[in-house]
GROMACS .gro file of C-alpha atoms in nm:
model
  420
    1MET     CA    1   0.430 -10.631   3.200
    2PRO     CA    2   0.196 -10.667   2.902
    3ILE     CA    3   0.135 -11.013   2.763
    4TYR     CA    4   0.020 -11.058   2.404
    5GLY     CA    5  -0.107 -11.377   2.247
    6LEU     CA    6  -0.158 -11.480   1.887
    7ILE     CA    7  -0.408 -11.746   1.793
    8ASP     CA    8  -0.382 -11.886   1.441
    9ALA     CA    9  -0.612 -12.136   1.270
   10ASN     CA   10  -0.443 -12.446   1.129
   11SER     CA   11  -0.483 -12.469   0.748
   12PHE     CA   12  -0.781 -12.239   0.790
   13TYR     CA   13  -0.947 -12.269   0.448
   14CYS     CA   14  -0.910 -12.647   0.456
   15SER     CA   15  -1.034 -12.664   0.815
   16CYS     CA   16  -1.347 -12.470   0.716
   17GLN     CA   17  -1.420 -12.732   0.449
   18ARG     CA   18  -1.368 -13.013   0.699
   19VAL     CA   19  -1.617 -12.865   0.946
   20PHE     CA   20  -1.911 -12.960   0.726
   21GLU     CA   21  -1.781 -13.283   0.568
   22ALA     CA   22  -1.690 -13.551   0.817
   23ARG     CA   23  -1.569 -13.785   0.540
   24ILE     CA   24  -1.265 -13.566   0.461
   25ARG     CA   25  -1.140 -13.505   0.816
   26ALA     CA   26  -0.860 -13.759   0.781
   27LEU     CA   27  -0.795 -13.705   0.409
   28PRO     CA   28  -0.553 -13.465   0.237
   29VAL     CA   29  -0.738 -13.144   0.148
   30VAL     CA   30  -0.627 -12.860  -0.081
   31VAL     CA   31  -0.807 -12.529  -0.148
   32LEU     CA   32  -0.735 -12.361  -0.481
   33SER     CA   33  -0.705 -11.994  -0.574
   34ASN     CA   34  -0.945 -11.798  -0.794
   35ASN     CA   35  -1.024 -11.974  -1.122
   36ASP     CA   36  -0.907 -12.302  -0.965
   37GLY     CA   37  -0.554 -12.195  -1.047
   38CYS     CA   38  -0.310 -12.307  -0.778
   39ALA     CA   39  -0.289 -12.440  -0.423
   40ILE     CA   40  -0.332 -12.170  -0.157
   41ALA     CA   41  -0.412 -12.388   0.146
   42ARG     CA   42  -0.307 -12.743   0.232
   43THR     CA   43  -0.364 -12.976   0.523
   44LYS     CA   44  -0.076 -13.158   0.688
   45GLU     CA   45  -0.166 -13.472   0.493
   46ALA     CA   46  -0.149 -13.281   0.162
   47LYS     CA   47   0.189 -13.130   0.250
   48GLN     CA   48   0.323 -13.479   0.323
   49LEU     CA   49   0.231 -13.577  -0.033
   50GLY     CA   50   0.463 -13.308  -0.163
   51ILE     CA   51   0.199 -13.052  -0.265
   52LYS     CA   52   0.356 -12.708  -0.237
   53MET     CA   53   0.201 -12.366  -0.198
   54GLY     CA   54   0.141 -12.223  -0.544
   55ASP     CA   55   0.148 -12.557  -0.729
   56ALA     CA   56  -0.066 -12.525  -1.043
   57TRP     CA   57  -0.369 -12.754  -1.022
   58HIS     CA   58  -0.372 -12.835  -1.394
   59LEU     CA   59  -0.019 -12.976  -1.356
   60ILE     CA   60  -0.049 -13.173  -1.033
   61ARG     CA   61  -0.404 -13.308  -1.058
   62ARG     CA   62  -0.289 -13.590  -1.289
   63ARG     CA   63  -0.025 -13.726  -1.053
   64PRO     CA   64  -0.122 -14.087  -0.970
   65ASP     CA   65  -0.020 -14.049  -0.607
   66LEU     CA   66  -0.268 -13.761  -0.558
   67LYS     CA   67  -0.586 -13.949  -0.646
   68GLY     CA   68  -0.706 -13.938  -0.286
   69VAL     CA   69  -0.663 -13.561  -0.248
   70GLN     CA   70  -0.983 -13.361  -0.194
   71TRP     CA   71  -0.969 -13.045  -0.407
   72TYR     CA   72  -1.189 -12.742  -0.339
   73SER     CA   73  -1.250 -12.410  -0.511
   74SER     CA   74  -1.203 -12.117  -0.273
   75ASN     CA   75  -1.526 -12.029  -0.091
   76TYR     CA   76  -1.449 -11.689   0.059
   77PRO     CA   77  -1.796 -11.608   0.200
   78LEU     CA   78  -1.778 -11.931   0.402
   79TYR     CA   79  -1.426 -11.857   0.527
   80ALA     CA   80  -1.516 -11.502   0.628
   81ASP     CA   81  -1.815 -11.625   0.829
   82MET     CA   82  -1.610 -11.893   1.004
   83SER     CA   83  -1.353 -11.627   1.091
   84ARG     CA   84  -1.631 -11.419   1.244
   85ARG     CA   85  -1.733 -11.714   1.459
   86MET     CA   86  -1.377 -11.756   1.582
   87TYR     CA   87  -1.365 -11.387   1.673
   88GLN     CA   88  -1.691 -11.407   1.867
   89VAL     CA   89  -1.560 -11.694   2.079
   90LEU     CA   90  -1.238 -11.508   2.157
   91GLU     CA   91  -1.414 -11.180   2.229
   92SER     CA   92  -1.629 -11.352   2.489
   93ARG     CA   93  -1.324 -11.478   2.680
   94VAL     CA   94  -1.049 -11.218   2.627
   95PRO     CA   95  -1.070 -10.845   2.715
   96ARG     CA   96  -0.928 -10.722   2.384
   97VAL     CA   97  -0.894 -10.894   2.046
   98GLU     CA   98  -0.726 -10.754   1.733
   99PRO     CA   99  -0.798 -10.935   1.404
  100TYR     CA  100  -0.469 -10.952   1.213
  101SER     CA  101  -0.588 -11.157   0.916
  102ILE     CA  102  -0.881 -11.384   0.834
  103ASP     CA  103  -0.727 -11.666   1.041
  104GLU     CA  104  -0.501 -11.485   1.291
  105MET     CA  105  -0.595 -11.269   1.590
  106PHE     CA  106  -0.386 -11.098   1.855
  107LEU     CA  107  -0.507 -11.126   2.215
  108ASP     CA  108  -0.448 -10.907   2.518
  109LEU     CA  109  -0.365 -11.157   2.793
  110SER     CA  110  -0.229 -10.898   3.038
  111GLY     CA  111  -0.340 -10.926   3.397
  112LEU     CA  112  -0.575 -11.219   3.352
  113PRO     CA  113  -0.640 -11.394   3.685
  114TYR     CA  114  -0.566 -11.736   3.537
  115ASP     CA  115  -0.276 -11.969   3.482
  116LEU     CA  116  -0.197 -11.873   3.121
  117PRO     CA  117  -0.099 -12.218   2.986
  118THR     CA  118  -0.422 -12.364   3.126
  119PHE     CA  119  -0.631 -12.071   3.003
  120CYS     CA  120  -0.485 -12.084   2.652
  121ARG     CA  121  -0.546 -12.458   2.623
  122GLN     CA  122  -0.905 -12.403   2.732
  123LEU     CA  123  -0.937 -12.120   2.478
  124ARG     CA  124  -0.818 -12.351   2.199
  125ASP     CA  125  -1.066 -12.615   2.312
  126GLU     CA  126  -1.353 -12.365   2.314
  127VAL     CA  127  -1.274 -12.239   1.963
  128ARG     CA  128  -1.263 -12.600   1.847
  129ALA     CA  129  -1.591 -12.684   2.022
  130VAL     CA  130  -1.788 -12.378   1.905
  131ALA     CA  131  -1.631 -12.272   1.573
  132LYS     CA  132  -1.496 -12.624   1.495
  133ILE     CA  133  -1.159 -12.482   1.389
  134PRO     CA  134  -0.824 -12.624   1.516
  135THR     CA  135  -0.578 -12.356   1.628
  136CYS     CA  136  -0.239 -12.290   1.788
  137ILE     CA  137  -0.161 -12.017   2.043
  138GLY     CA  138   0.167 -11.849   2.133
  139TRP     CA  139   0.223 -11.565   2.378
  140GLY     CA  140   0.490 -11.334   2.511
  141PRO     CA  141   0.561 -10.974   2.621
  142THR     CA  142   0.537 -10.827   2.267
  143LYS     CA  143   0.338 -10.894   1.951
  144THR     CA  144   0.655 -10.995   1.762
  145ILE     CA  145   0.738 -11.254   2.027
  146ALA     CA  146   0.377 -11.377   2.033
  147LYS     CA  147   0.390 -11.423   1.655
  148LEU     CA  148   0.714 -11.617   1.688
  149ALA     CA  149   0.570 -11.830   1.970
  150ASN     CA  150   0.270 -11.914   1.755
  151GLY     CA  151   0.497 -12.038   1.478
  152ILE     CA  152   0.686 -12.254   1.726
  153ALA     CA  153   0.359 -12.399   1.861
  154LYS     CA  154   0.253 -12.488   1.507
  155ASP     CA  155   0.585 -12.643   1.404
  156ARG     CA  156   0.651 -12.854   1.714
  157PRO     CA  157   0.386 -13.121   1.782
  158GLU     CA  158   0.531 -13.196   2.127
  159LEU     CA  159   0.405 -12.855   2.248
  160ASP     CA  160   0.044 -12.959   2.181
  161GLY     CA  161  -0.050 -12.635   2.009
  162VAL     CA  162   0.067 -12.383   2.273
  163CYS     CA  163   0.397 -12.202   2.330
  164ASP     CA  164   0.484 -11.975   2.622
  165LEU     CA  165   0.765 -11.723   2.558
  166SER     CA  166   0.682 -11.492   2.846
  167ARG     CA  167   1.004 -11.581   3.030
  168GLU     CA  168   1.334 -11.449   2.901
  169ALA     CA  169   1.522 -11.775   2.969
  170ASP     CA  170   1.278 -11.968   2.748
  171ARG     CA  171   1.308 -11.706   2.475
  172GLN     CA  172   1.685 -11.719   2.472
  173ALA     CA  173   1.680 -12.098   2.437
  174TYR     CA  174   1.465 -12.074   2.125
  175PHE     CA  175   1.644 -11.767   1.987
  176ARG     CA  176   1.973 -11.957   1.970
  177ASP     CA  177   1.818 -12.225   1.748
  178LEU     CA  178   1.593 -12.019   1.519
  179SER     CA  179   1.704 -11.850   1.197
  180ILE     CA  180   1.663 -11.473   1.174
  181GLY     CA  181   1.429 -11.534   0.880
  182GLU     CA  182   1.168 -11.675   1.120
  183VAL     CA  183   1.098 -11.331   1.268
  184TRP     CA  184   0.780 -11.142   1.179
  185GLY     CA  185   0.892 -10.825   1.001
  186ILE     CA  186   1.218 -10.970   0.867
  187GLY     CA  187   1.165 -11.046   0.499
  188ARG     CA  188   1.376 -11.265   0.274
  189ARG     CA  189   1.597 -10.984   0.145
  190THR     CA  190   1.646 -10.838   0.492
  191ALA     CA  191   1.736 -11.182   0.628
  192GLU     CA  192   1.991 -11.227   0.348
  193LYS     CA  193   2.138 -10.885   0.426
  194LEU     CA  194   2.173 -10.974   0.793
  195GLN     CA  195   2.321 -11.314   0.716
  196ARG     CA  196   2.587 -11.155   0.495
  197ALA     CA  197   2.676 -10.943   0.800
  198GLY     CA  198   2.713 -11.256   1.014
  199ILE     CA  199   2.372 -11.240   1.182
  200GLN     CA  200   2.241 -11.595   1.145
  201THR     CA  201   2.008 -11.655   1.442
  202ILE     CA  202   1.756 -11.450   1.634
  203ALA     CA  203   1.998 -11.451   1.926
  204ASP     CA  204   2.261 -11.288   1.703
  205PHE     CA  205   2.015 -11.016   1.603
  206VAL     CA  206   1.904 -10.948   1.961
  207ALA     CA  207   2.270 -10.914   2.069
  208MET     CA  208   2.348 -10.680   1.780
  209ASP     CA  209   2.429 -10.317   1.867
  210SER     CA  210   2.108 -10.113   1.849
  211ARG     CA  211   2.266  -9.831   1.650
  212ALA     CA  212   2.405 -10.079   1.397
  213ALA     CA  213   2.063 -10.244   1.362
  214ARG     CA  214   1.896  -9.909   1.302
  215SER     CA  215   2.165  -9.804   1.054
  216MET     CA  216   2.135 -10.129   0.859
  217LEU     CA  217   1.756 -10.178   0.874
  218THR     CA  218   1.620  -9.828   0.950
  219VAL     CA  219   1.366  -9.761   1.222
  220VAL     CA  220   1.164 -10.071   1.129
  221GLY     CA  221   1.455 -10.304   1.206
  222ALA     CA  222   1.525 -10.120   1.531
  223ARG     CA  223   1.162 -10.168   1.634
  224VAL     CA  224   1.174 -10.541   1.556
  225GLN     CA  225   1.491 -10.575   1.763
  226ALA     CA  226   1.333 -10.387   2.055
  227GLU     CA  227   1.028 -10.613   2.039
  228LEU     CA  228   1.248 -10.925   2.044
  229ARG     CA  229   1.421 -10.782   2.351
  230GLY     CA  230   1.083 -10.765   2.527
  231GLN     CA  231   1.005 -10.396   2.474
  232SER     CA  232   0.655 -10.357   2.336
  233CYS     CA  233   0.646 -10.114   2.040
  234LEU     CA  234   0.327 -10.237   1.868
  235PRO     CA  235   0.018 -10.176   2.080
  236LEU     CA  236  -0.298 -10.379   2.036
  237SER     CA  237  -0.554 -10.211   1.813
  238GLU     CA  238  -0.918 -10.317   1.829
  239VAL     CA  239  -1.015 -10.081   1.546
  240ALA     CA  240  -0.872 -10.160   1.204
  241ALA     CA  241  -0.695  -9.877   1.022
  242PRO     CA  242  -0.923  -9.721   0.760
  243ARG     CA  243  -0.871  -9.839   0.406
  244LYS     CA  244  -0.693  -9.612   0.162
  245GLY     CA  245  -0.826  -9.800  -0.139
  246LEU     CA  246  -0.991 -10.121  -0.253
  247ALA     CA  247  -1.004 -10.324  -0.569
  248CYS     CA  248  -1.205 -10.597  -0.735
  249THR     CA  249  -0.996 -10.772  -1.001
  250ARG     CA  250  -1.040 -11.118  -1.148
  251THR     CA  251  -0.918 -11.339  -1.428
  252PHE     CA  252  -1.205 -11.470  -1.639
  253GLY     CA  253  -1.319 -11.830  -1.657
  254ARG     CA  254  -1.269 -11.808  -2.034
  255LEU     CA  255  -1.110 -11.551  -2.263
  256ILE     CA  256  -1.350 -11.268  -2.357
  257ASP     CA  257  -1.349 -11.140  -2.714
  258ASN     CA  258  -1.664 -10.926  -2.723
  259TRP     CA  259  -1.785 -10.599  -2.571
  260THR     CA  260  -2.102 -10.742  -2.414
  261ASP     CA  261  -1.926 -10.994  -2.192
  262LEU     CA  262  -1.652 -10.749  -2.096
  263ARG     CA  263  -1.911 -10.486  -2.006
  264GLU     CA  264  -2.094 -10.739  -1.787
  265ALA     CA  265  -1.773 -10.839  -1.609
  266VAL     CA  266  -1.667 -10.482  -1.532
  267SER     CA  267  -2.022 -10.399  -1.419
  268HIS     CA  268  -2.007 -10.695  -1.182
  269TYR     CA  269  -1.670 -10.586  -1.042
  270ALA     CA  270  -1.799 -10.231  -0.988
  271THR     CA  271  -2.101 -10.378  -0.807
  272THR     CA  272  -1.879 -10.586  -0.580
  273ALA     CA  273  -1.656 -10.285  -0.506
  274ALA     CA  274  -1.962 -10.075  -0.418
  275GLU     CA  275  -2.084 -10.345  -0.177
  276LYS     CA  276  -1.745 -10.345  -0.004
  277LEU     CA  277  -1.756  -9.967   0.029
  278ARG     CA  278  -2.100  -9.966   0.190
  279ALA     CA  279  -2.011 -10.254   0.423
  280GLU     CA  280  -1.728 -10.040   0.563
  281GLY     CA  281  -1.923  -9.712   0.562
  282MET     CA  282  -1.696  -9.552   0.300
  283THR     CA  283  -1.726  -9.363  -0.027
  284ALA     CA  284  -1.475  -9.335  -0.312
  285SER     CA  285  -1.376  -9.031  -0.515
  286PHE     CA  286  -1.128  -9.183  -0.762
  287MET     CA  287  -1.166  -9.481  -0.995
  288THR     CA  288  -0.938  -9.686  -1.221
  289VAL     CA  289  -1.050  -9.953  -1.469
  290PHE     CA  290  -0.802 -10.185  -1.642
  291ILE     CA  291  -0.814 -10.471  -1.892
  292GLN     CA  292  -0.545 -10.703  -2.025
  293THR     CA  293  -0.490 -11.008  -2.241
  294ASN     CA  294  -0.301 -11.314  -2.122
  295PRO     CA  295   0.072 -11.231  -2.106
  296HIS     CA  296   0.163 -11.601  -2.106
  297GLN     CA  297  -0.030 -11.693  -2.419
  298LYS     CA  298   0.220 -11.663  -2.703
  299ASP     CA  299  -0.025 -11.725  -2.989
  300THR     CA  300  -0.227 -11.409  -2.924
  301SER     CA  301  -0.145 -11.039  -2.938
  302TRP     CA  302  -0.064 -10.866  -2.609
  303TYR     CA  303  -0.267 -10.566  -2.502
  304ALA     CA  304  -0.316 -10.396  -2.166
  305ASN     CA  305  -0.451 -10.056  -2.077
  306GLN     CA  306  -0.611  -9.863  -1.795
  307GLN     CA  307  -0.803  -9.541  -1.749
  308SER     CA  308  -0.857  -9.335  -1.432
  309CYS     CA  309  -1.067  -9.038  -1.330
  310GLY     CA  310  -1.194  -8.847  -1.030
  311ILE     CA  311  -1.560  -8.900  -0.945
  312GLU     CA  312  -1.810  -8.745  -0.708
  313ALA     CA  313  -1.764  -8.928  -0.375
  314THR     CA  314  -2.012  -9.216  -0.368
  315SER     CA  315  -2.078  -9.579  -0.284
  316ASP     CA  316  -2.382  -9.600  -0.513
  317THR     CA  317  -2.364  -9.916  -0.725
  318LEU     CA  318  -2.541  -9.759  -1.023
  319VAL     CA  319  -2.316  -9.453  -1.026
  320LEU     CA  320  -1.999  -9.662  -1.000
  321ILE     CA  321  -2.114  -9.889  -1.283
  322THR     CA  322  -2.182  -9.586  -1.503
  323GLU     CA  323  -1.838  -9.440  -1.436
  324ALA     CA  324  -1.664  -9.777  -1.480
  325LEU     CA  325  -1.826  -9.840  -1.819
  326ARG     CA  326  -1.738  -9.489  -1.932
  327LEU     CA  327  -1.372  -9.562  -1.857
  328LEU     CA  328  -1.393  -9.910  -2.008
  329ARG     CA  329  -1.524  -9.771  -2.337
  330ARG     CA  330  -1.207  -9.558  -2.368
  331ILE     CA  331  -0.969  -9.856  -2.344
  332TRP     CA  332  -1.173 -10.130  -2.513
  333LYS     CA  333  -1.027 -10.253  -2.841
  334PRO     CA  334  -1.196 -10.520  -3.056
  335GLY     CA  335  -0.994 -10.806  -3.193
  336TYR     CA  336  -0.831 -10.908  -2.863
  337ARG     CA  337  -0.911 -11.195  -2.628
  338TYR     CA  338  -0.918 -11.049  -2.279
  339PHE     CA  339  -0.791 -11.246  -1.983
  340LYS     CA  340  -0.842 -11.015  -1.685
  341ALA     CA  341  -1.010 -10.690  -1.581
  342GLY     CA  342  -1.055 -10.491  -1.266
  343VAL     CA  343  -1.204 -10.190  -1.092
  344MET     CA  344  -0.995 -10.004  -0.833
  345LEU     CA  345  -1.126  -9.733  -0.602
  346ASP     CA  346  -0.921  -9.473  -0.418
  347GLY     CA  347  -0.976  -9.147  -0.234
  348LEU     CA  348  -1.182  -9.327   0.030
  349CYS     CA  349  -1.347  -9.134   0.310
  350PRO     CA  350  -1.627  -9.198   0.561
  351ALA     CA  351  -1.978  -9.187   0.416
  352GLY     CA  352  -2.149  -8.858   0.490
  353MET     CA  353  -1.828  -8.654   0.490
  354GLN     CA  354  -1.841  -8.357   0.257
  355VAL     CA  355  -1.547  -8.375   0.018
  356GLY     CA  356  -1.655  -8.113  -0.236
  357LEU     CA  357  -1.846  -7.789  -0.263
  358PHE     CA  358  -2.105  -7.910  -0.513
  359GLN     CA  359  -2.316  -8.223  -0.548
  360THR     CA  360  -2.493  -8.326  -0.867
  361ARG     CA  361  -2.677  -8.622  -0.713
  362ASP     CA  362  -2.922  -8.656  -0.425
  363PRO     CA  363  -2.728  -8.842  -0.151
  364VAL     CA  364  -3.043  -8.914   0.052
  365LYS     CA  365  -3.221  -9.081  -0.239
  366SER     CA  366  -2.909  -9.277  -0.327
  367SER     CA  367  -2.862  -9.394   0.033
  368ARG     CA  368  -3.222  -9.513   0.060
  369LEU     CA  369  -3.197  -9.708  -0.264
  370MET     CA  370  -2.869  -9.874  -0.166
  371ASP     CA  371  -3.000  -9.955   0.185
  372ALA     CA  372  -3.301 -10.128   0.030
  373LEU     CA  373  -3.077 -10.319  -0.214
  374ASP     CA  374  -2.845 -10.434   0.065
  375ALA     CA  375  -3.138 -10.531   0.288
  376VAL     CA  376  -3.288 -10.759   0.023
  377ASN     CA  377  -2.955 -10.921  -0.060
  378GLY     CA  378  -2.871 -10.954   0.308
  379ARG     CA  379  -3.195 -11.141   0.374
  380TYR     CA  380  -3.225 -11.356   0.064
  381GLY     CA  381  -2.863 -11.397  -0.044
  382ARG     CA  382  -2.603 -11.194  -0.227
  383GLY     CA  383  -2.698 -11.118  -0.586
  384THR     CA  384  -3.071 -11.178  -0.535
  385VAL     CA  385  -3.126 -10.825  -0.671
  386ARG     CA  386  -2.855 -10.684  -0.891
  387PRO     CA  387  -2.820 -10.446  -1.187
  388LEU     CA  388  -2.908 -10.607  -1.520
  389SER     CA  389  -2.582 -10.479  -1.666
  390THR     CA  390  -2.396 -10.745  -1.461
  391GLY     CA  391  -2.550 -11.012  -1.686
  392LEU     CA  392  -2.774 -11.313  -1.637
  393ASP     CA  393  -2.573 -11.617  -1.748
  394ARG     CA  394  -2.226 -11.468  -1.684
  395THR     CA  395  -2.039 -11.743  -1.864
  396TRP     CA  396  -1.717 -11.543  -1.816
  397ARG     CA  397  -1.719 -11.597  -1.440
  398ALA     CA  398  -1.413 -11.749  -1.277
  399ARG     CA  399  -1.403 -12.127  -1.274
  400GLN     CA  400  -1.523 -12.281  -0.947
  401ALA     CA  401  -1.575 -12.640  -1.052
  402MET     CA  402  -1.525 -12.773  -0.699
  403LEU     CA  403  -1.708 -12.507  -0.498
  404SER     CA  404  -1.863 -12.626  -0.172
  405PRO     CA  405  -2.201 -12.498  -0.054
  406ALA     CA  406  -2.221 -12.171   0.140
  407TYR     CA  407  -2.323 -12.363   0.452
  408THR     CA  408  -2.356 -12.061   0.680
  409THR     CA  409  -2.438 -11.767   0.453
  410ARG     CA  410  -2.705 -11.891   0.211
  411LEU     CA  411  -3.039 -12.025   0.329
  412GLN     CA  412  -3.071 -12.297   0.065
  413ASP     CA  413  -2.725 -12.435   0.156
  414ILE     CA  414  -2.785 -12.474   0.529
  415MET     CA  415  -2.741 -12.835   0.634
  416GLU     CA  416  -3.053 -13.029   0.729
  417VAL     CA  417  -3.056 -13.260   1.028
  418THR     CA  418  -3.300 -13.546   1.064
  419ALA     CA  419  -3.380 -13.688   1.408
  420TRP     CA  420  -3.582 -13.993   1.499
   0.00000   0.00000   0.00000
């Protein structure tokens, strides 16, 4: 019988901040979204103070009872690198690992010659010792059960961070107490639909007639039910599914009312999108650019527009900037104060694949130039060399007033240790 595990970092973004600052390890910590907008990660101590996911920072920062909270702007390069370190630890101990999100990874625990509870506790300890990130692990015969077990391990302190649902008797005991809404794959509306039909707990759903479940919830619901019954329908995948599209969209740190700043912002977003394409070995053949004013600001006129076009498949930063600015020029209107813009790429395919009969650009020359650009930025830090059209001062950039150093991805931010 297969056994799947799911390891999940506890308050991952906050835990990453705590790794490098010993002074905050017992304090409430909150990480904010882009532009320091709202809470997207909270430690246990912050949750106990009543800070909820999505709370707007400009509203809650003045609460007297939150003076001791440590607020941080989101530092995604740091979080991505810490996730990579977690993965490396797991890959060295487990035969197969499937990254599910930046802080969650499925594990293939089938056939391991160890006592699983002991092994999983040791795995947690090793991730904590090497990557410095606290985690919880749950496991069972399917990925859906492993996901559920992980949630139980996280919610019940008496389990000490691990939950074993490999035995049916243990599963049934939990299923009788857990709401159907706790199941991975059962969304809020689906849960409400089931509850109206008298299905309140996971046990109710598992006991439901299979044909009725399929009729009510289609093949997806039938698959979830089969997984909860111990029948594996979701195999482990070590290779992520190829992207169908990607986007770089941001709200600005201040409203933009002139062409120069807007051009710089869109050039920057096109540059970021091109970097993502090359990092994944992809090219794009369709582009969309959009701009909009703030829909919540009643004292200004509302305007939003977008423009799309097919392009010659590429991941060349300079080409994508040229195309993005061409589209931007079509939708730009003076007299408005712009709040957000974005560049979206579709029609992705592997680099080197021929997607058309004719080429107007030299792909070899383009590849060499982009390889050199990426090599310099990889060695000396992102943005060391960049197109001038992305701007120098970039005063429109998203607010990051509480940004921590890039401790692991930028040479000048690496911590220094003094020994005597």
